[in-house]
Short mmCIF file of C-alpha atoms in Angstrom, two decimals:
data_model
loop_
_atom_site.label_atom_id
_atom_site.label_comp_id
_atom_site.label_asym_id
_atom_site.label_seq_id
_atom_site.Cartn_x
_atom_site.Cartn_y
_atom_site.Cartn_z
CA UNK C 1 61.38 -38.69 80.05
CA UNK C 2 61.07 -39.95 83.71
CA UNK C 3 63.08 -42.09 85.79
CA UNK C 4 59.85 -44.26 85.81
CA UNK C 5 59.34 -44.52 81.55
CA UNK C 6 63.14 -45.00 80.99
CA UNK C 7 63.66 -48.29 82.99
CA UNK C 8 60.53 -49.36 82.10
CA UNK C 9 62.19 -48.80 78.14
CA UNK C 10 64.73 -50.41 79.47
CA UNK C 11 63.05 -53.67 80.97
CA UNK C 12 61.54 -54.12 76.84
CA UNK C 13 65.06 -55.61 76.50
CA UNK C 14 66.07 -59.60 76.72
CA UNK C 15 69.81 -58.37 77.83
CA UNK C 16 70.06 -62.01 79.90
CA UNK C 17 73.46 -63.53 79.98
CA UNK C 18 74.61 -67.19 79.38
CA UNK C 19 77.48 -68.66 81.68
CA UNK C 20 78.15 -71.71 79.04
CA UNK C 21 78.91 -69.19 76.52
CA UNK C 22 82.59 -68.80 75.21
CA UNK C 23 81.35 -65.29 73.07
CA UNK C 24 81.76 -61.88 74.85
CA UNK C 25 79.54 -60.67 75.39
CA UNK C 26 78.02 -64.09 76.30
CA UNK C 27 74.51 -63.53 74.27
CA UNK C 28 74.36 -61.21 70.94
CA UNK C 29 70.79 -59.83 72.80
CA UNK C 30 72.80 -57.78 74.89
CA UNK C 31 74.55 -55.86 72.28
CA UNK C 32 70.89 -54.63 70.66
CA UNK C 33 70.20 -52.85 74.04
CA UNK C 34 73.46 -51.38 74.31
CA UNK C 35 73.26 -49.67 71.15
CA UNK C 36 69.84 -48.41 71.71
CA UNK C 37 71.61 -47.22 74.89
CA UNK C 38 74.50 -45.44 72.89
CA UNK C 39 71.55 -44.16 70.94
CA UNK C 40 69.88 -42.98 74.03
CA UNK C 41 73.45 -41.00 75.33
CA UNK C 42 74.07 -39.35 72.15
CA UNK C 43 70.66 -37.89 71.83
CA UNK C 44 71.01 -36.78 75.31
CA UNK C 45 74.03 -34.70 74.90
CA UNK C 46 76.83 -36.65 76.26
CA UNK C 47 80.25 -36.47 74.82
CA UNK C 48 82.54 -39.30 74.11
CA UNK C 49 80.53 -42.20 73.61
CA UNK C 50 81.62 -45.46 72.30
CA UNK C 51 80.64 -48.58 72.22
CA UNK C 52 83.47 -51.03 71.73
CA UNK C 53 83.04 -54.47 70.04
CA UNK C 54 82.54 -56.53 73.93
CA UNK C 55 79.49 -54.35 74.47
CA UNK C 56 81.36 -52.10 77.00
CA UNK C 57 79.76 -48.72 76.72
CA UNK C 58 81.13 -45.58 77.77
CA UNK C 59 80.25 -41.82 77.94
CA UNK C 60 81.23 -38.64 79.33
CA UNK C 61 79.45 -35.35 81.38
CA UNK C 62 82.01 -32.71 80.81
CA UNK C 63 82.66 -30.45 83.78
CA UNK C 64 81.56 -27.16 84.08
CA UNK C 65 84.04 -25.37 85.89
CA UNK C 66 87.29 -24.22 85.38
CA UNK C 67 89.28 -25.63 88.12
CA UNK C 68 90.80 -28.86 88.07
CA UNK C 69 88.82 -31.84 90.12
CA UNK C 70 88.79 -35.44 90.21
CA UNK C 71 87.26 -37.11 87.49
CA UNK C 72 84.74 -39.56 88.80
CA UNK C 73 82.74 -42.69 87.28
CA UNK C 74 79.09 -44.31 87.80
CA UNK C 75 78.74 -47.67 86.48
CA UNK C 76 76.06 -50.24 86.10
CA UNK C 77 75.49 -53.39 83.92
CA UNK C 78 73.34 -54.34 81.46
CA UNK C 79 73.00 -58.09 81.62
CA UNK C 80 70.43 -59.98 83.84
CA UNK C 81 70.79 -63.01 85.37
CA UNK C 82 70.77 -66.97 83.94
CA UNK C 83 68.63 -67.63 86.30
CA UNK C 84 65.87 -66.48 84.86
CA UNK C 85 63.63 -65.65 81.92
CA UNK C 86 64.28 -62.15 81.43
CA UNK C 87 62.02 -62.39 78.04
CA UNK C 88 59.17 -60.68 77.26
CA UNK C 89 58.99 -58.60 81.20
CA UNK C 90 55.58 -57.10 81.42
CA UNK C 91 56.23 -54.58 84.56
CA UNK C 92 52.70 -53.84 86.21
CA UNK C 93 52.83 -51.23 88.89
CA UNK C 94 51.29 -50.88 92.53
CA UNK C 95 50.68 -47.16 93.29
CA UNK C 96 50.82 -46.45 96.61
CA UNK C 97 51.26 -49.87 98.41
CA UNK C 98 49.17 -50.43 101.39
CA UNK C 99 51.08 -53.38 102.76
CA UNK C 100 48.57 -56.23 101.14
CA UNK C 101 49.84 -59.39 99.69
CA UNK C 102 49.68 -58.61 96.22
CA UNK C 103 49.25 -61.19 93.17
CA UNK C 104 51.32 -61.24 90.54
CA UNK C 105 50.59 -63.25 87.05
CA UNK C 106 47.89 -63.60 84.24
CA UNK C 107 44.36 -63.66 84.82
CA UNK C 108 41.13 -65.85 83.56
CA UNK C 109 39.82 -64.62 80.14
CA UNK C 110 37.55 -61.82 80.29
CA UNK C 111 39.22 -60.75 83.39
CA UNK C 112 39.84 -56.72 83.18
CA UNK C 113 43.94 -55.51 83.40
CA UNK C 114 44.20 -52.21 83.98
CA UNK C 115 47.16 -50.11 83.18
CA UNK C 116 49.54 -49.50 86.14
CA UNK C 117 47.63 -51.90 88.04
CA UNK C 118 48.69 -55.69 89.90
CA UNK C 119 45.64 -57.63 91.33
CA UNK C 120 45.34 -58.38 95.07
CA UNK C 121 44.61 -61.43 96.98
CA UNK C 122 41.01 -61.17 95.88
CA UNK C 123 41.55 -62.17 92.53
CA UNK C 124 41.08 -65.74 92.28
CA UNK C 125 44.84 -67.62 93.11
CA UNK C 126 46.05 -70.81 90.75
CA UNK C 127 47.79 -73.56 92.17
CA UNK C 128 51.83 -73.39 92.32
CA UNK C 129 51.87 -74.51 89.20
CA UNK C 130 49.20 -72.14 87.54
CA UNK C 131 49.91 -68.45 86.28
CA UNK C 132 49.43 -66.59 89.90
CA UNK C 133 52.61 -65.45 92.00
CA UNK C 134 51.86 -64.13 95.59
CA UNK C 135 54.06 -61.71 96.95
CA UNK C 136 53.16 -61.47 100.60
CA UNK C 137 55.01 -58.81 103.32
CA UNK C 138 55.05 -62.30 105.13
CA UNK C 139 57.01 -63.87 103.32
CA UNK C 140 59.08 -60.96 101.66
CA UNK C 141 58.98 -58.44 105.09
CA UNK C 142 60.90 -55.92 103.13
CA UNK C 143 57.82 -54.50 101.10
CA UNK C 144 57.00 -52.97 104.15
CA UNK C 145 59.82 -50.61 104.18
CA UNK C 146 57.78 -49.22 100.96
CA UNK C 147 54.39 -48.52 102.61
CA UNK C 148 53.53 -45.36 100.48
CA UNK C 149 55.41 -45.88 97.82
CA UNK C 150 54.82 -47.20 94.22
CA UNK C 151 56.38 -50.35 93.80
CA UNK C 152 57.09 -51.70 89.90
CA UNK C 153 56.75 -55.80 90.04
CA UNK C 154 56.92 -58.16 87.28
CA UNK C 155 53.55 -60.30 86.18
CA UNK C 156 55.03 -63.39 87.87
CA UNK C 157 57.13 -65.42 84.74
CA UNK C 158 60.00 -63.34 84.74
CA UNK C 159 62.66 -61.34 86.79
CA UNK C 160 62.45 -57.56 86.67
CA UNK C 161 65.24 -56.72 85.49
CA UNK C 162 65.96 -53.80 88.19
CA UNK C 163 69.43 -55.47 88.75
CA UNK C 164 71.01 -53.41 86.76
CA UNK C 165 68.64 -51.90 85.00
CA UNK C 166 67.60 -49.63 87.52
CA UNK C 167 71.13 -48.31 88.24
CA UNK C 168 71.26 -48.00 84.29
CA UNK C 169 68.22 -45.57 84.55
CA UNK C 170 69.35 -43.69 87.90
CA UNK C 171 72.31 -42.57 86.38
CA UNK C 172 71.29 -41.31 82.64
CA UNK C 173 68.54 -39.33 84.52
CA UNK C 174 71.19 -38.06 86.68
CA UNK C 175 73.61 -37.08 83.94
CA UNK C 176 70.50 -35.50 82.21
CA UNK C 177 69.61 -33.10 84.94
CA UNK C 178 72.86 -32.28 86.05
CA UNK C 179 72.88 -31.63 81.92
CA UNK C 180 69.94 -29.21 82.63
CA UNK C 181 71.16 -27.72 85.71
CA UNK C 182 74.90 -26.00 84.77
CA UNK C 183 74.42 -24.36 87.98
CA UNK C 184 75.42 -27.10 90.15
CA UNK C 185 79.40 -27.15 89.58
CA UNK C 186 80.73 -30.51 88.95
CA UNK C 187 83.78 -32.02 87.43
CA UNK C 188 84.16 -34.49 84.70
CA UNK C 189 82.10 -37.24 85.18
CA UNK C 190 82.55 -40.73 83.27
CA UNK C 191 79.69 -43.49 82.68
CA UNK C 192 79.64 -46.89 81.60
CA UNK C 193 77.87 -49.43 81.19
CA UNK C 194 78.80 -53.41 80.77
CA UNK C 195 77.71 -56.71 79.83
CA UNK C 196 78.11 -60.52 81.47
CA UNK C 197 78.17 -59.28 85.38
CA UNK C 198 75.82 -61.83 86.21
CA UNK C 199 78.20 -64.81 85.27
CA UNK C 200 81.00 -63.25 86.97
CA UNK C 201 82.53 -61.83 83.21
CA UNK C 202 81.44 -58.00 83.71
CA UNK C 203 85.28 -56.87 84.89
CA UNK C 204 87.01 -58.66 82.98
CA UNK C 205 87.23 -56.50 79.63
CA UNK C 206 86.52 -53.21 81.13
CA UNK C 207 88.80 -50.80 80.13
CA UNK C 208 89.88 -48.91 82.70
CA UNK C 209 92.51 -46.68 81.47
CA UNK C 210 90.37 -45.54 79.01
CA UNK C 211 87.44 -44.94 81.32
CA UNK C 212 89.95 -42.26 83.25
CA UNK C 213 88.58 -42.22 86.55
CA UNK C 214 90.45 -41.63 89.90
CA UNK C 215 87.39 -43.37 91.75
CA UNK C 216 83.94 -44.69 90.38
CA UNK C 217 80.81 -46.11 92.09
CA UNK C 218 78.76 -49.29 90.44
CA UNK C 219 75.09 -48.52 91.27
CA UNK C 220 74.67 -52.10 91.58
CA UNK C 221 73.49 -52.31 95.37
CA UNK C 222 70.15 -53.24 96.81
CA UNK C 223 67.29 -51.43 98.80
CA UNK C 224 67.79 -47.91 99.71
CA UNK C 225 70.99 -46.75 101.69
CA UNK C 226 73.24 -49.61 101.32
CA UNK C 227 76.76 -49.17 100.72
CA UNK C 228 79.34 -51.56 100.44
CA UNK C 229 82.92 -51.92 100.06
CA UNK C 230 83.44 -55.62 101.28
CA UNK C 231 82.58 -58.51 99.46
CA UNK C 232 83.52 -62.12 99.78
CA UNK C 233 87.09 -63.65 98.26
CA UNK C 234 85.60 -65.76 95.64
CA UNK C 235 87.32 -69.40 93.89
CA UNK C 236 85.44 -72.08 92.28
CA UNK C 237 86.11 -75.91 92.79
CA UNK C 238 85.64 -78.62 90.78
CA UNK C 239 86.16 -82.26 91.37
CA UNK C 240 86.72 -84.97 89.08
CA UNK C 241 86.40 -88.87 90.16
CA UNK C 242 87.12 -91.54 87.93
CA UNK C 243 85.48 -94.93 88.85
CA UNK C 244 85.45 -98.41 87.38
CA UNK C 245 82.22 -100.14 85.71
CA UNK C 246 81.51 -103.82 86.35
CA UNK C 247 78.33 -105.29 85.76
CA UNK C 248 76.94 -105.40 89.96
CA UNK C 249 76.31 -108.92 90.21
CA UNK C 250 80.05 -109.57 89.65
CA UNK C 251 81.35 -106.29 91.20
CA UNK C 252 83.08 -107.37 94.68
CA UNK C 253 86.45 -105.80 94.70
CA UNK C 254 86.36 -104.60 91.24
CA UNK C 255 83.70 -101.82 91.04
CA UNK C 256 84.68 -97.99 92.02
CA UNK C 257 81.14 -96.02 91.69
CA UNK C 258 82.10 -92.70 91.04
CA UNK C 259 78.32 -91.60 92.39
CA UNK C 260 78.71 -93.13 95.58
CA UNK C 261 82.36 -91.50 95.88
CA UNK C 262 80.86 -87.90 95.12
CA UNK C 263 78.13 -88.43 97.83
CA UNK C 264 81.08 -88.98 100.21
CA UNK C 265 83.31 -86.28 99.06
CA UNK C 266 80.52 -83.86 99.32
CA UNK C 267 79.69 -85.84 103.46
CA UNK C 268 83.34 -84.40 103.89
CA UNK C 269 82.68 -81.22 103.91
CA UNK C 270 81.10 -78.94 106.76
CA UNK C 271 77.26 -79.44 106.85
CA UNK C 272 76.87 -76.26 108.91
CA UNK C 273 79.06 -74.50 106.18
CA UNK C 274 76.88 -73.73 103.31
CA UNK C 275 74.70 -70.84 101.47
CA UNK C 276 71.78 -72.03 103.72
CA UNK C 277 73.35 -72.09 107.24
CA UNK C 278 75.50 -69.09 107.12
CA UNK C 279 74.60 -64.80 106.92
CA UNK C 280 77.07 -62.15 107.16
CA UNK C 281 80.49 -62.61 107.79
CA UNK C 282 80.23 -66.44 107.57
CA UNK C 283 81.77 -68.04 104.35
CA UNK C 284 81.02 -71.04 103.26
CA UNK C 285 81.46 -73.84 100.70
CA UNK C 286 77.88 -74.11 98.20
CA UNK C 287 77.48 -77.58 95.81
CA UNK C 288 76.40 -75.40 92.73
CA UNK C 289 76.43 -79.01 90.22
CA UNK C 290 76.74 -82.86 90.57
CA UNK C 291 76.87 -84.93 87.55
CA UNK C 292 77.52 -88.42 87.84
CA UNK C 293 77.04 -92.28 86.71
CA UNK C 294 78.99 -95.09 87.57
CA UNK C 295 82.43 -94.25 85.75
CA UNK C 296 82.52 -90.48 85.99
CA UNK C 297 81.57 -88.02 88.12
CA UNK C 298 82.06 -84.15 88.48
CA UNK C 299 80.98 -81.96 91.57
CA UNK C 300 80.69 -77.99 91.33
CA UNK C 301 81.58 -75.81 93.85
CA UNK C 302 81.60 -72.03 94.89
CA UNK C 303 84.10 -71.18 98.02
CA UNK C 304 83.42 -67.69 99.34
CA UNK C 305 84.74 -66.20 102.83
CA UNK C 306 85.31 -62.21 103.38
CA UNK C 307 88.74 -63.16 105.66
CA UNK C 308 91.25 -63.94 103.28
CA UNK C 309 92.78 -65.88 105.95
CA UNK C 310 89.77 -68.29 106.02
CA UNK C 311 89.35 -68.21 102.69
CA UNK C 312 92.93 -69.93 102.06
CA UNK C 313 91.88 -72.63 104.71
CA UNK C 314 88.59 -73.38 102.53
CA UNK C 315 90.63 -74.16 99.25
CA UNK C 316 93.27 -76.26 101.57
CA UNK C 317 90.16 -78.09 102.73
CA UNK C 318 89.19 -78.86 98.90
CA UNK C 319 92.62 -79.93 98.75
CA UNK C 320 92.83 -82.52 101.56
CA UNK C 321 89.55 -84.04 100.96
CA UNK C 322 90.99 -84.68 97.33
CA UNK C 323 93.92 -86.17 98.91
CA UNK C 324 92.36 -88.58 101.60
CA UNK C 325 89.88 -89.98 98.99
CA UNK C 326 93.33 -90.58 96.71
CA UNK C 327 94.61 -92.51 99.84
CA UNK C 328 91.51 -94.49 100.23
CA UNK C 329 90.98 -95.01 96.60
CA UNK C 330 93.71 -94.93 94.77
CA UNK C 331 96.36 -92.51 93.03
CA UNK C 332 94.37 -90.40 90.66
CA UNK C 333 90.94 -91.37 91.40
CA UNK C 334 89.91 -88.06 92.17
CA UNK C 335 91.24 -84.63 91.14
CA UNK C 336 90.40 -80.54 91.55
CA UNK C 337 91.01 -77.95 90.10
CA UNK C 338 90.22 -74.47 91.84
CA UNK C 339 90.05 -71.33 90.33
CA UNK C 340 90.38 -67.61 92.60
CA UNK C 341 87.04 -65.38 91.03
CA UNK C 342 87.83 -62.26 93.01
CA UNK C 343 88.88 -61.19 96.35
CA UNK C 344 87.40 -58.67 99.06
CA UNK C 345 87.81 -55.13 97.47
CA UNK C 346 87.79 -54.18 100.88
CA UNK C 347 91.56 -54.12 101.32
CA UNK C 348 91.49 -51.61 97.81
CA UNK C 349 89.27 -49.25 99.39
CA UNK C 350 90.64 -48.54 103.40
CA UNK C 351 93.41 -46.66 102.15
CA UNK C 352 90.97 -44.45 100.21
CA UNK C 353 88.40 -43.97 102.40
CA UNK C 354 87.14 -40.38 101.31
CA UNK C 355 86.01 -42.65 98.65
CA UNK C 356 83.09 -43.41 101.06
CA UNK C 357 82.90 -40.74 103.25
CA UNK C 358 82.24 -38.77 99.95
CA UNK C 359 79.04 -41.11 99.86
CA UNK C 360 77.68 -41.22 103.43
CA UNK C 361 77.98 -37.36 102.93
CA UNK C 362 75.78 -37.60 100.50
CA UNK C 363 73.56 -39.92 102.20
CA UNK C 364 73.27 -37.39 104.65
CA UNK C 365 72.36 -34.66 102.08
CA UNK C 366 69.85 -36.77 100.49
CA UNK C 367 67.85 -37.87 103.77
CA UNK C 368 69.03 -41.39 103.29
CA UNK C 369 70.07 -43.55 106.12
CA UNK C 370 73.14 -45.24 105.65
CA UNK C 371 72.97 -49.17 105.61
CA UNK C 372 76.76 -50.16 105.40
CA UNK C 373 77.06 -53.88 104.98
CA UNK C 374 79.14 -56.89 103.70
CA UNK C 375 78.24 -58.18 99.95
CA UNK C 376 77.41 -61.99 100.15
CA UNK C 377 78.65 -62.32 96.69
CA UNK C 378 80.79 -59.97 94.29
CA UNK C 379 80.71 -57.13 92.34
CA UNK C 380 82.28 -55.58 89.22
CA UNK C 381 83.75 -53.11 91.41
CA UNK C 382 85.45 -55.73 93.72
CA UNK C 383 87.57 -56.76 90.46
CA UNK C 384 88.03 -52.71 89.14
CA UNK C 385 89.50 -52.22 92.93
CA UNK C 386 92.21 -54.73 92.07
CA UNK C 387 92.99 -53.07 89.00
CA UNK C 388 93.36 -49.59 90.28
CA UNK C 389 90.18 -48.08 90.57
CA UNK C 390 88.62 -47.78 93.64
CA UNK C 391 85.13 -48.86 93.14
CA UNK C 392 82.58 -49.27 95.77
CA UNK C 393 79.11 -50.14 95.07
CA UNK C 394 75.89 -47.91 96.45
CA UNK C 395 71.77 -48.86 96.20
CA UNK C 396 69.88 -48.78 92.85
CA UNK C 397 66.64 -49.97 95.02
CA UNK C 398 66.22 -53.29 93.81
CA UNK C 399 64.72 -56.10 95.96
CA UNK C 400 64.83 -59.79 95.42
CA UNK C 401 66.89 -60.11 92.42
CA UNK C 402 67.00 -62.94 90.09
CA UNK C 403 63.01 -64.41 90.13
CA UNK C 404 59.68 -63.25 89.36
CA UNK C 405 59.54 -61.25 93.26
CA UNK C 406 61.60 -58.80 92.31
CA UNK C 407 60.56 -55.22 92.81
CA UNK C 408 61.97 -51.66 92.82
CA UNK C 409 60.17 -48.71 94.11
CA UNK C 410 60.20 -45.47 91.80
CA UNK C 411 60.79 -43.70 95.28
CA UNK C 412 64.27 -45.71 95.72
CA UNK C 413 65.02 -44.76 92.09
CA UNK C 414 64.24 -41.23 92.30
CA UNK C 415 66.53 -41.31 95.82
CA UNK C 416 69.39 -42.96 93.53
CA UNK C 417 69.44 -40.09 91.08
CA UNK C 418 69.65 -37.94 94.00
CA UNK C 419 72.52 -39.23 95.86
CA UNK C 420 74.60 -39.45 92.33
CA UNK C 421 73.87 -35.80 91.64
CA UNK C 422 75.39 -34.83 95.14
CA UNK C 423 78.24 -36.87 94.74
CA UNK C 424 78.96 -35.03 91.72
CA UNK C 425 78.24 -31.66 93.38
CA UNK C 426 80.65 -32.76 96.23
CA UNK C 427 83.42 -34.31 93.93
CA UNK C 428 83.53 -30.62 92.53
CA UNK C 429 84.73 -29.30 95.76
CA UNK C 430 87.50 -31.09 95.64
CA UNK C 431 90.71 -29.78 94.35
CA UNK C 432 93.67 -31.81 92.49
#
């Protein structure tokens, strides 16, 4: 088996996560695909797997050397995201991409589909709301870093699944050649494999003194060569107001419209600071929900900022606009209640940076250009780092996660399995 056939096995899977759901993991979906995956480990020779009753699944490559090394982990989750369909994927495949637009979706009846095949712009295009998807290097610039290459899409009505699918795939195929190739010393090496990281839940029951690791790596990133070990300091708001309902024609002095007081709390915040005006370093505060009606209303928020410093300030802001609409309003009139997600593993990993110089040194080995770069958003390994495993997170080739453009090239894949393998090899030149 491939890297290409066994995440497109994988993708045959409805492994998508619910954030409303108090079960763990959050859908019983997931759990079918992770034991076809413990399945999948024992036939292929691992040791030590188990699958314990959250859906975390873990599995070991015993060394094969005789000297003692550090015991390393890859790990990758299972889940894809709410937002959504991740039901019924039919993965169609572009060999060698020319740059084109090309059309994702269904096609008019009689209308040939050939295996391994996605039509181009000269197949006849529905309207936004019809069946046809165009996925345009205009638009999406990044397929051009894949000229050559053979990209998998998705037909247009649901993600891909390549986040984390992909990293799923690049590291069994790893494990199974370093399986088939006992020449290439290594230490122990520890996998596993979790549910509910897209709804912020993946950390959370992970086991990390029995996974056994004195470092691991999520194969979680994006397109080829990134590597990152800072990610944003995460909390979520929300905000309560309680109004007053009076019939309007009668409501001078009387009425408190809880919609009209959400519109303003959400005025007092910085227009300039949200997902869509910010990149990089920037934080910001993002309006996620708003429900509302005359006596009740509730606003969501996400607060994210990589300087823990700033971050602070953010959640004081949330604060003090609770407060001055209190003073304006009334006592009690509006409340919050903020909750810290995660923070920036980045002040886990500088005091164990061989952790990833290990990695660019691989890079290096591999012919892979390192892209090291900030995470707008978390990780599983941001929350591991807390807990005492230093856990940064390297490319499993993705591209435009979540929605029907996403896209991984079997190149970036096959790169993946690479890097892992001489991480391994270099991990075995260590000494404890």
């Amino acid at each position: 088996m491939d890297i290409t056939e066994r995440f497109l096995n994988y993708t045959k899977f409805d492994t998508q996560s619910a954030e409303d759901s108090q079960s763990v993991p959050s859908t019983a979906k997931q759990l079918v695909f992770a034991e076809y995956l413990k399945k999948e480990l024992e036939h292929e020779g691992l040791s030590n797997v188990e699958l314990d009753d959250k859906g975390y699944l873990y599995a070991t490559l015993k060394s094969n050397m005789k000297s003692d090394t550090p015991t390393i982990g890859f790990i990758s989750h299972y889940d894809t995201s709410p937002d959504c369909s991740g039901a019924d994927i039919k993965p169609q495949i572009v060999r060698n991409y020319d740059g084109s637009d090309i059309l994702l979706g269904s096609f008019e009846e009689g209308d040939a589909r050939p295996k391994d095949a996605c039509y181009r712009r000269d197949a006849r295009m529905r309207n936004e709301e019809g069946d046809y998807l165009l996925m345009s290097p205009k638009r999406f610039p990044e397929l051009l870093n894949h000229l050559g290459e053979d990209l998998i899409v998705t037909d247009g009505h649901t993600l891909l699944g390549a986040d984390d699918k992909a990293g799923i795939a690049e590291i069994v195929e790893a494990m199974c050649w370093l399986r088939d190739h006992p020449e290439v010393k290594h230490g122990d090496i520890r996998i596993a494999f979790n549910p509910d990281e897209e709804i912020g839940m993946g950390a959370h029951h992970f086991d990390v003194e029995k996974f056994g690791c004195d470092w691991a790596y999520t194969m979680d990133g994006g397109d080829v060569g990134e590597l990152e070990f800072e990610n944003f300091n995460a909390a979520s708001a929300k905000i309560y107001i309680k109004g007053v309902s009076v019939h309007p024609g009668y409501a001078k002095g009387k009425m408190v419209n809880a919609c009209r007081l959400a519109a303003e709390f959400a005025a007092m915040l910085p227009a300039e600071e949200t997902p869509e005006q910010t990149e990089g370093y920037q934080g910001f505060y993002h309006l996620t929900g708003m429900q509302a009606n005359v006596e009740n209303a509730k606003l969501s928020y996400i607060i994210r900022d990589h300087d823990r410093e700033r971050f602070e300030y953010r959640k004081r802001t949330i604060q003090k606009c609770t407060e001055q609409m209190n003073e304006t309003y009334g006592v009690g009139t509006v409340s919050c209640e903020i909750a810290d997600q995660y923070y920036n593993m980045k002040e886990k990993i500088d005091p164990e940076m061989h952790v990833i110089d290990l990695v660019l040194h691989a890079m290096q080995d591999c012919g892979v250009a390192p892209k090291v770069k900030p995470i707008r958003g978390g990780t599983d390994g941001a929350q591991l780092s807390f807990r005492g495993l230093p856990c940064p997170n390297i490319f499993a080739g993705g591209v435009n996660f979540h929605g029907p453009y996403e896209f991984v090239s079997i190149q970036s894949m096959q790169k993946a399995v690479e890097v892992i393998v001489r991480i391994c090899e270099l991990t075995g030149e260590y000494s404890l």
